[in-house]
Amino acid sequence: MSDRIFPTAQDAENAFYEALERADLEAMMGVWAEDEEIVCVHPSGQRVTGAENVRESWRQIFAGGPNMRVHVTQRVVVAGHADALVEREA
């Protein structure tokens, strides 16, 4: 995790997907807040809470190296919140 501040939500989202595609644990954790209250829910997964547990969940996902390609097919922004529909290519 880092003290990095992203100027926009889009910048944070881009950093997330870049880290995901590269299977870069440090870059991924740089997107997350330094807070033991963080929560992550992976697709088809359980709720993961706390910085160390979130880090470990990403470490396990990235253990096989870069194997994902992300292509955002539709992006929706509603009242300051952004959601993306993502196609996963493995």
PDB file of C-alpha atoms in Angstrom:
ATOM      1  CA  MET A   1       0.000   0.000   0.000  1.00  0.00           C
ATOM      2  CA  SER A   2       1.111   3.540  -0.506  1.00  0.00           C
ATOM      3  CA  ASP A   3       0.308   7.137   0.216  1.00  0.00           C
ATOM      4  CA  ARG A   4      -0.460   7.655  -3.457  1.00  0.00           C
ATOM      5  CA  ILE A   5      -3.400   9.922  -4.150  1.00  0.00           C
ATOM      6  CA  PHE A   6      -5.128   9.504  -7.498  1.00  0.00           C
ATOM      7  CA  PRO A   7      -6.388  12.749  -9.036  1.00  0.00           C
ATOM      8  CA  THR A   8      -9.562  11.091 -10.319  1.00  0.00           C
ATOM      9  CA  ALA A   9     -11.530   7.912  -9.818  1.00  0.00           C
ATOM     10  CA  GLN A  10     -10.666   7.027 -13.423  1.00  0.00           C
ATOM     11  CA  ASP A  11      -6.946   7.232 -12.596  1.00  0.00           C
ATOM     12  CA  ALA A  12      -7.442   4.856  -9.651  1.00  0.00           C
ATOM     13  CA  GLU A  13      -9.453   2.473 -11.833  1.00  0.00           C
ATOM     14  CA  ASN A  14      -6.768   2.519 -14.531  1.00  0.00           C
ATOM     15  CA  ALA A  15      -4.064   1.763 -11.942  1.00  0.00           C
ATOM     16  CA  PHE A  16      -6.157  -1.130 -10.601  1.00  0.00           C
ATOM     17  CA  TYR A  17      -6.590  -2.759 -14.010  1.00  0.00           C
ATOM     18  CA  GLU A  18      -2.941  -2.220 -14.963  1.00  0.00           C
ATOM     19  CA  ALA A  19      -1.819  -3.910 -11.727  1.00  0.00           C
ATOM     20  CA  LEU A  20      -4.308  -6.718 -12.345  1.00  0.00           C
ATOM     21  CA  GLU A  21      -3.054  -7.369 -15.872  1.00  0.00           C
ATOM     22  CA  ARG A  22       0.607  -7.322 -14.758  1.00  0.00           C
ATOM     23  CA  ALA A  23      -0.098  -9.415 -11.634  1.00  0.00           C
ATOM     24  CA  ASP A  24       1.820  -6.715  -9.756  1.00  0.00           C
ATOM     25  CA  LEU A  25       1.080  -7.085  -6.045  1.00  0.00           C
ATOM     26  CA  GLU A  26       2.795  -3.860  -4.955  1.00  0.00           C
ATOM     27  CA  ALA A  27       1.037  -1.826  -7.643  1.00  0.00           C
ATOM     28  CA  MET A  28      -2.290  -3.432  -6.692  1.00  0.00           C
ATOM     29  CA  MET A  29      -1.831  -2.636  -3.024  1.00  0.00           C
ATOM     30  CA  GLY A  30      -0.907   0.925  -4.025  1.00  0.00           C
ATOM     31  CA  VAL A  31      -4.517   1.356  -5.112  1.00  0.00           C
ATOM     32  CA  TRP A  32      -5.878   0.347  -1.701  1.00  0.00           C
ATOM     33  CA  ALA A  33      -6.194   2.618   1.333  1.00  0.00           C
ATOM     34  CA  GLU A  34      -3.814   2.020   4.217  1.00  0.00           C
ATOM     35  CA  ASP A  35      -6.566   1.019   6.579  1.00  0.00           C
ATOM     36  CA  GLU A  36      -7.333  -2.187   8.442  1.00  0.00           C
ATOM     37  CA  GLU A  37     -11.013  -1.608   7.630  1.00  0.00           C
ATOM     38  CA  ILE A  38     -10.617  -2.132   3.870  1.00  0.00           C
ATOM     39  CA  VAL A  39     -12.869  -4.756   2.308  1.00  0.00           C
ATOM     40  CA  CYS A  40     -12.431  -6.672  -0.935  1.00  0.00           C
ATOM     41  CA  VAL A  41     -14.882  -9.076  -2.553  1.00  0.00           C
ATOM     42  CA  HIS A  42     -13.426 -10.995  -5.466  1.00  0.00           C
ATOM     43  CA  PRO A  43     -15.827 -12.388  -8.074  1.00  0.00           C
ATOM     44  CA  SER A  44     -17.269 -15.647  -6.766  1.00  0.00           C
ATOM     45  CA  GLY A  45     -15.299 -15.125  -3.582  1.00  0.00           C
ATOM     46  CA  GLN A  46     -15.824 -14.330   0.033  1.00  0.00           C
ATOM     47  CA  ARG A  47     -15.563 -10.957   1.718  1.00  0.00           C
ATOM     48  CA  VAL A  48     -11.928 -10.261   2.644  1.00  0.00           C
ATOM     49  CA  THR A  49     -11.266  -7.675   5.358  1.00  0.00           C
ATOM     50  CA  GLY A  50      -8.098  -6.011   6.577  1.00  0.00           C
ATOM     51  CA  ALA A  51      -4.969  -4.960   4.713  1.00  0.00           C
ATOM     52  CA  GLU A  52      -2.981  -8.152   5.303  1.00  0.00           C
ATOM     53  CA  ASN A  53      -5.883 -10.400   4.255  1.00  0.00           C
ATOM     54  CA  VAL A  54      -6.524  -8.320   1.136  1.00  0.00           C
ATOM     55  CA  ARG A  55      -2.807  -8.463   0.274  1.00  0.00           C
ATOM     56  CA  GLU A  56      -2.769 -12.242   0.752  1.00  0.00           C
ATOM     57  CA  SER A  57      -5.858 -12.692  -1.437  1.00  0.00           C
ATOM     58  CA  TRP A  58      -4.181 -10.768  -4.275  1.00  0.00           C
ATOM     59  CA  ARG A  59      -0.907 -12.643  -3.721  1.00  0.00           C
ATOM     60  CA  GLN A  60      -2.753 -15.934  -4.241  1.00  0.00           C
ATOM     61  CA  ILE A  61      -4.499 -14.646  -7.357  1.00  0.00           C
ATOM     62  CA  PHE A  62      -1.211 -13.370  -8.805  1.00  0.00           C
ATOM     63  CA  ALA A  63       0.801 -16.500  -7.878  1.00  0.00           C
ATOM     64  CA  GLY A  64       0.501 -17.856 -11.413  1.00  0.00           C
ATOM     65  CA  GLY A  65       1.893 -14.675 -12.939  1.00  0.00           C
ATOM     66  CA  PRO A  66       0.215 -12.363 -15.452  1.00  0.00           C
ATOM     67  CA  ASN A  67      -2.639 -14.257 -17.076  1.00  0.00           C
ATOM     68  CA  MET A  68      -5.499 -11.784 -17.305  1.00  0.00           C
ATOM     69  CA  ARG A  69      -6.399  -9.247 -19.906  1.00  0.00           C
ATOM     70  CA  VAL A  70      -9.067  -6.691 -19.018  1.00  0.00           C
ATOM     71  CA  HIS A  71     -11.316  -5.000 -21.526  1.00  0.00           C
ATOM     72  CA  VAL A  72     -13.935  -2.590 -20.190  1.00  0.00           C
ATOM     73  CA  THR A  73     -16.989  -2.933 -22.391  1.00  0.00           C
ATOM     74  CA  GLN A  74     -19.263  -0.486 -20.632  1.00  0.00           C
ATOM     75  CA  ARG A  75     -18.581   2.173 -18.013  1.00  0.00           C
ATOM     76  CA  VAL A  76     -21.350   3.798 -16.023  1.00  0.00           C
ATOM     77  CA  VAL A  77     -20.949   6.841 -13.771  1.00  0.00           C
ATOM     78  CA  VAL A  78     -23.809   7.693 -11.424  1.00  0.00           C
ATOM     79  CA  ALA A  79     -23.657  10.633  -8.988  1.00  0.00           C
ATOM     80  CA  GLY A  80     -19.910  10.414  -8.542  1.00  0.00           C
ATOM     81  CA  HIS A  81     -19.750   6.622  -8.352  1.00  0.00           C
ATOM     82  CA  ALA A  82     -18.306   4.589 -11.192  1.00  0.00           C
ATOM     83  CA  ASP A  83     -18.921   0.989 -12.082  1.00  0.00           C
ATOM     84  CA  ALA A  84     -17.395  -0.966 -14.933  1.00  0.00           C
ATOM     85  CA  LEU A  85     -18.595  -4.062 -16.707  1.00  0.00           C
ATOM     86  CA  VAL A  86     -15.479  -6.050 -17.472  1.00  0.00           C
ATOM     87  CA  GLU A  87     -14.808  -8.955 -19.775  1.00  0.00           C
ATOM     88  CA  ARG A  88     -12.091 -11.247 -18.450  1.00  0.00           C
ATOM     89  CA  GLU A  89      -9.806 -12.953 -20.890  1.00  0.00           C
ATOM     90  CA  ALA A  90      -7.732 -15.682 -19.289  1.00  0.00           C
TER      91      ALA A  90
END
